[in-house]
Amino acid sequence: MSAYRTVRTPSRRISLRIHLRAATVVLGLLSVAAVVGLLALGTGSAISPWDAVKTLLGQGDGASEMVVYEVRAPRVLLALLVGAALGVGGAVVQSLSRNPLGSPDIVGVNAGAAAGAVAVILLVDAATALAVATGSLLCGLAASLLVYALSFKRGVQGNRLVLVGIGVTAMLHSFIAYLLTRADLYESQGAKVWLVGSLAGAGWERVWPVAVAVTLLLPMALVLSRSLRAMEMGDDTAAALGLSVERHRLALLVVAVVLSGVAVSAAGPVSFVALAAPQLARRLTRAPGAGVAAGAVTGAVLLATADLVAQRLPTTGQLPVGVLTGGLGGLYLAWLLHREWRAGRS
Amino acid sequence: MRWTVLAVSFVVLAVTAVLSVAVGAQTIPVDEVWRQLWSPDGGETAAVVHDLRVPRTLLGICVGTALGLAGALMQALTRNPLADPGLLGVNSGASLAVVCSILFFDVTDVKIWVVFALVGAALATVTVYVLGTTGRGAANPARLVLAGAAVSAFLIAVIDGVLTLDSGVFEQWRFWDVGALAGRDADVVRQIAPFVAVGAVLALGLGRGLNAVALGEQTGQSLGANLGRIRLVGVVAIMLLCGAATAAAGPIGFIGLMAPHTVRAFAGPDNRWVLAYSAVMAPALLLAADVIGRVVVHPNELESGIVTAFVGAPMFIYLLRRRKITL
């Protein structure tokens, strides 16, 4: 039996070649996401799991409705959406740059978003969450535009893009470090929490922009990702296959950058999800290619799980979710590398 | 030709060193600086020159040389021009050690931070190396970078966890993190100088071996190069150089990445020359950045780590656009 099955609409206008194992993995991960979401809604102090279930079925009292719908649901949804957006961004950029350590940060979007957010937090008096998000989104997009423009020279070559990205990112990071030393301690530490990536205090107003972006851009990424397979074989091969490489690369980059820009502006530059989700997804599905769909659900599950654990850990303060994704991501990568290398694969 | 370039580099370094001693928050005429340098009269000006500017300049030379050599070494070892001293987990190891010294022992003295940072850098590098060499085969460069990324990610997460939960530690750490040459006295220079010296000797001795590495795994081996030993010595040198530099000045970006790139235009592909030029040009760059930082926002100062990024990054991008940098 082939690993693929082709699905067509009756008129044969649209046809999809589906990798069977990948489809199974995606469905499995979606159910894991649902379970994690339920756990996040129904555990913790304030209300019992039973109250949460009753509330979801429309039988809850005012207090539990408040907890479930105003406090926990936005946070869970935000975690899932941001995770998905980061997963897609990572999958696309890793394929484009042909580099397993690639993620949208290489075009400066994270650093730009972080600089924008920190500038708003530290320089604007009593900045609202919306102002921070807007500032970070605009600066993130501006930074990646700058990187793209600076690396454009008869087309954008992947390597040059990465190198220019490193340059611009370094500048932005030192600007952030500078701002952090100049502000007063309390505000500076607030900015630091943002820089690590946190979903604490998420309300619906933080969910909507990400929801809209994911709804619009995820399908685009899925469609565009078909040309990624050709581009992974190299620019010349892809061009020989009749693809206008530069335009496709730009379109894919825009989708990846906007998705991660929106994600970062909503939750901060949460580390490792964009890096690890596509790699994990690829190992789970054993499918060739970018695996945009699998990357999205893997990212969603990763971030939602990490945030659930971060909330339930008995620390003195609220641990930002970025600490957990970074820590677990690092340990996981180390373990994975160790295992592969012991088995003699390199 | 190559010797001439090296001589010119030394002159450039000497000029920046003189500027670094001569320029500062307090305006002192150059001839006065010169006189105080050789025959201090014990006054305030003598103290400024001897206790502040000279140690700061020496520190800049030590740290710059270390970063330049470490960057050149890393780029040659991994055959990847993106390689940056931060990659092998050295910076995050040093950083975590500094955080721990503040958290557990309330250390606020740079001299003691240096000791912790060196130990942290060493532990992190050993971990990365052990992880990168598991299984069959020698430590291949790609493995080392991946192992470095994994270990760094974990260490940075621990650092971030502490910093977001404990504002006392964050207060101290944020000033270390920008990277600066200011506020370190001569003792700090004395502490790191031996490490930099040993690292530099190891690095410069590896030049020929690195040229063999550049030819690729098989060709290098068939020429009789012991790649495993070259990599091990290289990693030890990187650990000593980056560890010492980061311990003394905090994480200063860009010098280690940019100096080798800049000098390759003059040095060609021969790694012996890339190393030699980097060792001289990197401190000149760092001192220049430090002097600029003292001048631009006078009477305040910009930390040199900020200047290296703001001057270094545009220059780096300009070089990239003009030349073809091959991966």
XYZ file of C-alpha atoms in Angstrom:
673
model
C 0.000 0.000 0.000
C 1.286 3.445 -0.835
C 1.995 5.909 1.944
C -0.194 8.393 0.125
C -3.820 8.560 -0.797
C -5.225 11.088 -3.222
C -8.502 12.766 -2.380
C -10.367 14.641 -5.109
C -13.540 16.645 -5.225
C -16.091 15.077 -7.609
C -15.344 17.666 -10.280
C -11.606 16.977 -9.865
C -10.954 20.659 -9.544
C -9.230 20.250 -6.218
C -7.152 17.254 -5.379
C -5.099 16.585 -2.300
C -2.403 14.016 -1.888
C -2.551 12.952 1.708
C 0.233 11.245 3.571
C -1.691 8.651 5.571
C 0.571 8.449 8.589
C 0.765 12.246 8.732
C -3.012 12.535 8.663
C -3.317 10.027 11.510
C -0.723 11.890 13.548
C -2.505 15.207 12.993
C -5.814 13.728 14.135
C -4.152 12.146 17.168
C -2.508 15.417 18.149
C -5.787 17.289 17.770
C -7.333 14.986 20.356
C -4.340 15.488 22.635
C -4.880 19.248 22.260
C -8.521 18.805 23.266
C -7.557 16.818 26.375
C -4.934 19.388 27.386
C -7.466 22.158 26.871
C -10.014 20.401 29.101
C -7.412 19.843 31.797
C -6.456 23.514 31.680
C -10.107 24.546 32.008
C -11.045 22.110 34.726
C -8.057 21.866 37.074
C -6.483 24.340 39.434
C -7.944 26.218 42.350
C -11.193 28.254 42.407
C -13.507 25.673 40.783
C -13.647 21.898 40.654
C -13.255 19.943 37.407
C -16.924 19.007 37.738
C -17.894 22.709 37.859
C -15.874 23.277 34.706
C -17.611 20.445 32.867
C -21.029 21.725 34.015
C -20.126 25.222 32.851
C -19.089 23.968 29.452
C -22.438 22.200 29.162
C -24.195 25.450 30.013
C -25.130 24.459 33.577
C -22.578 26.471 35.544
C -23.171 29.245 38.048
C -21.970 32.796 37.549
C -18.685 32.318 39.366
C -17.621 29.251 37.398
C -18.708 30.854 34.140
C -16.499 33.776 34.977
C -13.505 31.520 35.710
C -13.979 29.270 32.702
C -14.971 31.775 30.034
C -13.180 34.920 31.106
C -9.983 33.586 32.668
C -9.142 30.094 31.514
C -10.680 29.726 28.052
C -8.911 32.738 26.515
C -5.596 31.559 27.906
C -6.025 28.012 26.596
C -7.115 29.220 23.169
C -4.310 31.722 23.016
C -1.801 28.987 23.863
C -3.186 26.720 21.131
C -3.306 29.478 18.501
C 0.096 30.960 19.288
C 1.598 27.461 19.339
C 0.057 26.682 15.968
C 1.255 29.938 14.447
C 4.793 29.375 15.722
C 4.757 25.773 14.500
C 3.755 26.834 10.985
C 6.305 29.631 10.899
C 9.039 27.240 11.977
C 8.054 24.558 9.484
C 8.041 26.993 6.571
C 11.323 28.677 7.434
C 13.113 25.399 8.152
C 12.176 24.170 4.716
C 13.017 27.457 3.024
C 16.419 27.774 4.664
C 17.084 24.032 4.532
C 18.316 24.360 8.067
C 16.897 22.348 10.985
C 17.798 25.208 13.328
C 15.905 27.753 11.237
C 12.886 29.567 12.582
C 11.274 32.893 11.735
C 13.651 34.637 14.149
C 16.324 34.459 11.471
C 14.572 37.212 9.532
C 14.473 39.357 12.637
C 10.755 39.218 13.336
C 11.116 38.050 16.940
C 13.830 40.535 17.774
C 11.900 43.361 16.130
C 8.716 42.432 17.949
C 10.596 42.171 21.223
C 12.282 45.546 20.742
C 8.961 47.157 19.870
C 7.214 45.686 22.872
C 9.996 46.554 25.299
C 10.156 50.084 23.933
C 6.413 50.535 24.431
C 6.500 48.981 27.923
C 9.429 51.090 29.089
C 8.996 54.358 27.223
C 5.216 54.829 27.206
C 3.560 55.647 30.504
C 0.921 53.090 31.515
C 1.018 51.229 28.225
C -2.005 49.004 27.601
C -1.703 45.399 26.443
C -3.087 46.467 23.096
C -0.460 49.171 22.679
C 2.284 46.677 23.498
C 0.914 44.149 21.017
C 0.523 46.749 18.279
C 3.984 48.161 18.844
C 5.551 44.743 18.787
C 3.681 43.594 15.688
C 4.614 46.713 13.734
C 8.254 46.588 14.783
C 8.442 42.856 14.103
C 7.148 43.293 10.575
C 9.331 46.339 10.007
C 12.417 44.452 11.159
C 11.778 41.519 8.854
C 11.053 43.888 5.974
C 14.378 45.562 6.670
C 16.158 42.212 6.686
C 14.511 41.244 3.438
C 15.317 44.553 1.785
C 18.919 44.483 2.957
C 19.468 40.964 1.679
C 17.864 41.664 -1.681
C 20.384 41.707 -4.475
C 19.229 40.104 -7.658
C 16.927 37.931 -5.607
C 17.180 36.869 -2.011
C 19.594 34.073 -1.425
C 18.859 31.955 1.649
C 22.323 32.302 3.124
C 22.464 36.044 2.783
C 19.044 36.323 4.375
C 20.249 34.367 7.390
C 23.423 36.430 7.759
C 21.663 39.767 7.434
C 19.051 38.502 9.888
C 21.788 37.749 12.403
C 23.154 41.266 12.007
C 19.844 43.037 12.484
C 18.878 40.727 15.360
C 22.121 41.469 17.177
C 21.479 45.184 16.904
C 17.952 44.882 18.207
C 19.043 42.671 21.095
C 21.615 45.141 22.260
C 19.029 47.906 21.965
C 16.774 45.833 24.239
C 19.600 45.223 26.726
C 20.274 48.962 26.726
C 16.628 49.824 27.414
C 16.527 47.274 30.240
C 19.434 48.953 32.023
C 17.949 52.430 31.678
C 14.464 51.775 33.050
C 13.491 51.395 36.686
C 13.663 47.907 38.120
C 9.947 47.143 38.333
C 9.160 48.101 34.741
C 12.340 46.549 33.481
C 11.441 43.220 35.043
C 7.951 43.423 33.574
C 9.580 43.824 30.184
C 11.826 40.844 30.943
C 8.788 38.654 31.658
C 7.401 39.719 28.298
C 10.728 38.874 26.666
C 10.673 35.340 28.041
C 7.162 34.795 26.724
C 4.128 34.601 28.943
C 0.417 33.906 28.594
C -0.510 35.157 32.044
C -3.500 37.483 32.198
C -4.619 36.619 28.677
C -8.097 37.904 27.865
C -10.229 37.651 24.770
C -8.761 40.867 23.367
C -5.438 39.064 23.041
C -7.033 36.016 21.433
C -8.913 37.612 18.545
C -6.016 38.992 16.489
C -4.204 35.656 16.632
C -7.387 33.766 15.820
C -8.002 35.907 12.752
C -4.409 35.594 11.573
C -4.346 31.819 11.973
C -7.708 31.377 10.255
C -6.585 33.417 7.262
C -2.977 32.394 6.953
C -2.903 28.715 7.899
C -4.813 27.678 4.733
C -2.501 29.865 2.682
C 0.515 28.202 4.229
C -0.978 24.778 3.487
C -1.502 25.622 -0.174
C 1.876 27.276 -0.610
C 3.686 24.479 1.168
C 3.238 22.244 -1.854
C 5.847 24.301 -3.688
C 8.180 23.957 -0.701
C 8.823 20.341 -1.641
C 10.277 21.461 -4.950
C 12.245 24.284 -3.388
C 13.796 21.934 -0.856
C 15.537 20.268 -3.763
C 17.325 23.503 -4.541
C 16.500 26.694 -6.402
C 17.655 25.420 -9.786
C 15.640 22.230 -9.590
C 12.579 24.156 -8.471
C 12.981 26.640 -11.304
C 13.389 23.762 -13.733
C 10.107 22.362 -12.436
C 8.476 25.595 -13.517
C 8.256 27.384 -10.199
C 8.928 31.097 -9.935
C 11.212 30.601 -6.974
C 11.605 34.183 -5.839
C 7.894 34.907 -5.745
C 7.060 31.705 -3.929
C 9.797 32.278 -1.416
C 8.525 35.777 -0.758
C 4.931 34.603 -0.367
C 5.953 31.825 2.012
C 8.175 34.137 3.986
C 5.411 36.704 4.330
C 3.003 34.091 5.638
C 5.583 32.717 8.091
C 6.639 36.154 9.269
C 3.150 37.549 9.743
C 2.065 34.421 11.624
C 5.016 34.546 13.976
C 4.814 38.314 14.299
C 1.209 38.041 15.437
C 2.063 35.142 17.740
C 4.972 36.982 19.323
C 3.009 40.185 19.754
C 0.358 38.246 21.667
C 2.546 36.071 23.884
C 6.125 37.307 23.634
C 8.960 35.475 21.892
C 8.261 32.053 23.405
C 11.359 30.039 22.666
C 11.767 26.664 21.037
C 8.216 26.044 19.834
C 8.969 27.261 16.292
C 12.210 25.301 16.358
C 11.024 22.063 17.928
C 7.480 21.677 16.604
C 8.417 21.012 12.948
C 11.214 18.656 13.988
C 8.935 16.730 16.322
C 6.212 16.670 13.714
C 8.592 15.357 11.088
C 9.699 12.554 13.380
C 6.135 11.647 14.305
C 4.804 11.643 10.764
C 7.955 10.319 9.073
C 6.733 12.261 6.067
C 9.060 14.138 3.747
C 8.560 17.854 3.294
C 7.609 20.748 5.453
C 4.581 19.280 7.228
C 2.765 22.552 7.788
C -0.361 20.937 9.234
C 1.569 18.609 11.508
C 3.817 21.491 12.573
C 0.767 23.562 13.488
C -0.887 20.957 15.724
C 2.427 19.956 17.282
C 3.129 23.590 18.132
C -0.340 24.014 19.598
C -0.022 20.922 21.797
C 3.477 21.897 22.907
C 2.584 25.396 23.991
C -0.732 24.512 25.617
C 0.889 21.694 27.601
C 3.805 23.863 28.639
C 1.488 26.626 29.803
C -0.659 24.171 31.760
C 2.416 22.852 33.550
C 3.774 26.368 34.128
C 0.519 27.353 35.811
C 0.353 24.315 38.067
C 3.982 24.291 39.208
C 4.331 25.274 42.865
C 6.679 28.248 42.347
C 6.668 31.407 44.430
C 5.516 33.539 41.516
C 3.985 32.764 38.123
C 6.561 31.085 35.948
C 6.360 32.462 32.371
C 5.630 29.703 29.872
C 8.763 30.570 27.874
C 10.919 29.277 30.728
C 9.258 25.911 30.412
C 9.325 25.644 26.619
C 12.988 26.641 26.606
C 13.955 24.285 29.413
C 12.023 21.269 28.217
C 12.886 22.017 24.600
C 16.572 22.079 25.405
C 16.424 18.875 27.419
C 14.389 17.166 24.733
C 16.768 18.213 21.969
C 19.741 17.030 24.019
C 18.100 13.677 24.677
C 17.122 13.304 21.029
C 20.600 14.083 19.765
C 22.138 11.734 22.313
C 19.847 8.905 21.265
C 20.370 9.398 17.555
C 24.108 9.673 17.831
C 24.344 6.593 20.042
C 22.441 4.658 17.442
C 25.094 5.778 14.965
C 22.982 8.192 12.956
C 24.398 11.646 12.434
C 52.295 41.643 1.761
C 50.716 39.632 4.539
C 53.340 40.719 7.021
C 52.704 44.322 5.985
C 48.987 43.937 6.658
C 49.790 42.433 10.036
C 52.103 45.343 10.839
C 49.419 47.828 9.802
C 46.926 45.989 12.034
C 49.289 46.372 14.955
C 49.552 50.101 14.251
C 45.752 50.365 14.168
C 45.571 48.527 17.480
C 48.197 50.826 18.974
C 46.278 53.913 17.845
C 43.015 52.674 19.336
C 44.828 51.793 22.558
C 46.239 55.316 22.787
C 42.789 56.768 22.118
C 41.326 54.506 24.760
C 43.762 55.842 27.353
C 43.455 59.440 26.174
C 39.686 59.852 25.748
C 37.259 59.769 28.598
C 34.553 61.448 30.630
C 37.186 63.705 32.102
C 39.026 65.728 29.472
C 42.741 65.413 30.000
C 45.244 66.744 27.425
C 47.122 63.966 25.643
C 50.553 65.154 26.725
C 49.353 65.213 30.331
C 48.069 61.640 29.956
C 51.429 60.657 28.512
C 53.323 62.227 31.410
C 51.079 60.659 34.038
C 51.435 57.311 32.339
C 55.210 57.162 32.816
C 55.703 59.346 35.862
C 52.515 59.485 37.911
C 52.431 62.378 40.362
C 49.987 60.628 42.685
C 47.236 63.144 41.973
C 43.711 62.682 40.719
C 44.675 62.662 37.060
C 47.239 59.955 37.697
C 44.595 57.898 39.443
C 42.185 58.264 36.499
C 44.848 57.141 34.062
C 46.290 54.303 36.113
C 43.256 52.943 37.931
C 40.570 53.465 35.294
C 41.799 53.951 31.753
C 44.838 51.707 31.596
C 43.108 48.640 33.118
C 40.107 49.292 30.878
C 42.314 49.432 27.801
C 44.229 46.296 28.789
C 40.946 44.537 29.446
C 39.722 45.594 26.010
C 42.831 44.126 24.409
C 42.515 40.858 26.344
C 38.797 40.465 25.705
C 39.037 41.545 22.062
C 41.890 39.170 21.281
C 40.061 36.338 22.985
C 36.813 36.963 21.097
C 38.552 37.402 17.748
C 40.531 34.186 18.091
C 37.542 32.259 19.407
C 35.383 33.455 16.516
C 37.986 32.550 13.916
C 38.497 29.151 15.544
C 34.809 28.365 15.677
C 34.200 29.395 12.108
C 37.089 27.254 10.899
C 36.241 24.249 13.067
C 32.595 24.147 12.120
C 33.313 25.269 8.565
C 30.416 27.634 9.080
C 30.899 31.411 8.854
C 27.827 31.878 11.055
C 29.544 30.257 13.977
C 29.653 32.616 16.898
C 31.401 32.138 20.232
C 27.999 31.992 21.861
C 27.199 28.781 20.018
C 29.023 26.222 22.124
C 27.087 27.106 25.245
C 29.991 29.122 26.646
C 28.092 32.374 27.112
C 25.014 30.786 28.639
C 27.179 28.706 30.992
C 29.011 31.807 32.143
C 25.763 33.711 32.453
C 24.062 31.032 34.551
C 27.076 30.863 36.851
C 26.876 34.623 37.405
C 23.151 34.342 38.109
C 23.807 31.537 40.618
C 26.534 33.545 42.341
C 24.061 36.391 42.863
C 21.171 34.131 43.831
C 22.972 31.898 46.331
C 25.903 33.973 47.569
C 24.800 37.600 47.006
C 27.972 38.276 45.022
C 28.082 41.770 43.525
C 31.822 41.990 42.875
C 32.984 41.635 39.283
C 36.186 39.908 40.447
C 34.212 37.064 41.984
C 31.786 36.926 39.068
C 34.794 36.248 36.855
C 35.662 33.114 38.834
C 32.100 31.817 38.714
C 31.725 32.666 35.037
C 34.892 30.790 34.128
C 33.734 27.695 35.958
C 30.281 27.964 34.379
C 31.711 28.380 30.906
C 33.953 25.364 31.416
C 31.127 23.153 32.704
C 28.837 24.126 29.842
C 31.508 23.510 27.213
C 32.405 20.116 28.665
C 28.722 19.166 28.673
C 28.357 20.252 25.046
C 31.482 18.361 24.051
C 30.467 15.175 25.851
C 27.002 15.331 24.312
C 28.470 16.085 20.885
C 30.847 13.132 21.010
C 28.466 10.401 22.129
C 28.300 7.394 19.907
C 30.594 6.492 17.110
C 32.859 8.848 15.232
C 34.687 11.933 16.326
C 32.987 15.147 17.381
C 31.690 16.367 14.096
C 31.249 20.148 13.887
C 27.539 20.064 13.089
C 27.010 17.890 16.153
C 28.868 20.325 18.360
C 26.692 23.210 17.186
C 23.488 21.239 17.708
C 24.621 20.098 21.137
C 25.510 23.705 21.946
C 22.064 24.877 20.913
C 20.392 22.257 23.110
C 22.494 22.977 26.191
C 22.198 26.755 25.718
C 18.436 26.581 25.405
C 18.194 24.749 28.701
C 20.607 27.045 30.523
C 18.916 30.199 29.205
C 15.557 28.881 30.372
C 16.924 28.361 33.886
C 18.411 31.875 33.824
C 15.117 33.357 32.631
C 13.230 31.458 35.308
C 15.408 32.910 38.059
C 15.368 36.405 36.566
C 11.614 36.624 36.210
C 10.945 35.300 39.707
C 13.675 37.152 41.620
C 13.977 40.883 41.090
C 17.077 41.160 43.266
C 19.064 38.931 40.925
C 17.617 40.637 37.870
C 18.708 44.032 39.162
C 22.365 42.919 39.229
C 22.310 40.789 36.150
C 20.860 43.312 33.703
C 24.001 45.415 33.996
C 26.280 42.444 33.431
C 24.261 41.336 30.394
C 24.863 44.417 28.226
C 28.576 43.698 28.057
C 30.980 46.408 29.129
C 34.621 47.134 29.805
C 33.883 49.864 32.341
C 34.091 49.338 36.083
C 36.607 46.474 36.015
C 39.910 47.065 37.738
C 43.372 45.696 37.041
C 42.692 42.581 39.119
C 40.124 41.407 36.589
C 42.693 41.735 33.821
C 45.185 39.760 35.883
C 42.571 37.089 36.514
C 41.723 36.450 32.891
C 45.087 37.098 31.237
C 46.500 33.588 31.869
C 43.409 31.954 30.386
C 43.540 34.179 27.325
C 47.267 33.527 26.918
C 46.951 29.745 27.039
C 43.909 29.871 24.759
C 45.730 32.092 22.281
C 48.763 29.793 22.141
C 46.533 26.774 21.539
C 44.522 28.633 18.895
C 47.490 29.973 16.963
C 49.118 26.545 17.056
C 46.079 25.033 15.382
C 46.363 27.109 12.179
C 47.830 24.362 10.024
C 45.406 21.780 11.395
C 42.454 24.035 10.646
C 43.567 24.320 7.045
C 43.369 20.533 6.868
C 39.881 20.671 8.413
C 38.879 23.169 5.734
C 39.616 20.591 3.048
C 36.906 18.367 4.381
C 36.766 15.235 6.494
C 38.310 12.781 4.064
C 40.934 14.929 2.368
C 42.017 16.282 5.728
C 42.429 12.820 7.157
C 44.287 11.521 4.135
C 46.739 14.375 4.574
C 47.512 12.953 7.985
C 45.617 15.437 10.124
C 44.213 14.048 13.344
C 40.790 15.695 13.165
C 39.653 14.412 16.548
C 42.632 15.969 18.297
C 42.317 19.238 16.359
C 38.691 19.545 17.422
C 39.404 18.707 21.039
C 42.221 21.256 21.280
C 40.049 23.769 19.409
C 37.166 23.351 21.827
C 39.480 23.717 24.831
C 40.891 26.913 23.326
C 37.402 28.289 22.612
C 36.342 27.485 26.147
C 39.330 29.309 27.648
C 39.032 32.324 25.327
C 35.262 32.840 25.380
C 34.992 31.904 29.016
C 37.588 34.477 30.029
C 36.177 37.206 27.771
C 32.572 36.678 28.836
C 33.521 36.356 32.472
C 35.304 39.693 32.467
C 33.117 41.833 30.231
C 29.786 40.061 29.960
C 28.461 38.813 26.636
C 29.902 41.164 24.006
C 28.398 40.343 20.650
C 29.641 40.666 17.131
C 33.374 41.029 17.616
C 33.902 37.279 17.408
C 31.655 37.029 14.384
C 32.794 40.118 12.555
C 36.561 40.258 13.035
C 37.307 37.004 11.164
C 34.891 37.986 8.390
C 36.526 41.356 7.993
C 40.082 40.074 7.933
C 39.381 37.255 5.492
C 39.390 39.856 2.724
C 43.110 40.387 3.433
C 44.096 36.990 4.732
C 42.596 34.777 2.095
C 41.602 31.240 3.021
C 44.733 30.416 5.052
C 43.543 29.984 8.630
C 46.933 30.782 10.127
C 46.626 34.304 8.774
C 42.930 34.593 9.591
C 43.775 33.740 13.208
C 46.712 36.139 13.370
C 44.801 39.061 11.855
C 41.712 38.370 13.986
C 43.815 38.371 17.140
C 45.000 41.914 16.354
C 41.990 43.437 14.598
C 39.349 42.243 17.066
C 40.807 44.144 20.054
C 41.219 47.214 17.848
C 37.519 46.973 16.953
C 36.506 46.497 20.569
C 38.615 49.411 21.813
C 37.265 51.628 19.038
C 33.726 50.672 20.061
C 34.533 51.414 23.684
C 35.946 54.843 22.831
C 32.920 55.644 20.670
C 30.678 54.658 23.570
C 32.445 57.165 25.792
C 32.125 59.989 23.279
C 28.679 59.749 21.673
C 26.508 60.374 24.719
C 29.032 62.434 26.676
C 29.020 62.905 29.672
C 27.214 59.567 29.950
C 28.527 56.331 28.474
C 27.211 53.659 26.171
C 28.394 50.169 27.115
C 30.793 48.784 24.537
C 28.598 45.720 23.989
C 25.912 48.049 22.648
C 28.301 49.928 20.415
C 29.802 46.744 18.940
C 26.343 45.699 17.845
C 25.299 49.098 16.532
C 28.516 49.708 14.624
C 29.328 46.090 13.884
C 26.005 44.973 12.491
C 25.674 47.603 9.729
C 29.299 47.081 8.759
C 28.776 43.358 8.676
C 25.722 43.776 6.456
C 27.622 46.152 4.183
C 30.421 43.625 3.788
C 27.878 40.924 3.094
C 26.288 42.927 0.330
C 29.574 43.884 -1.277
C 31.293 40.539 -1.153
C 30.042 37.113 -1.739
C 30.326 35.283 1.514
C 30.117 31.618 0.754
C 28.728 29.130 3.170
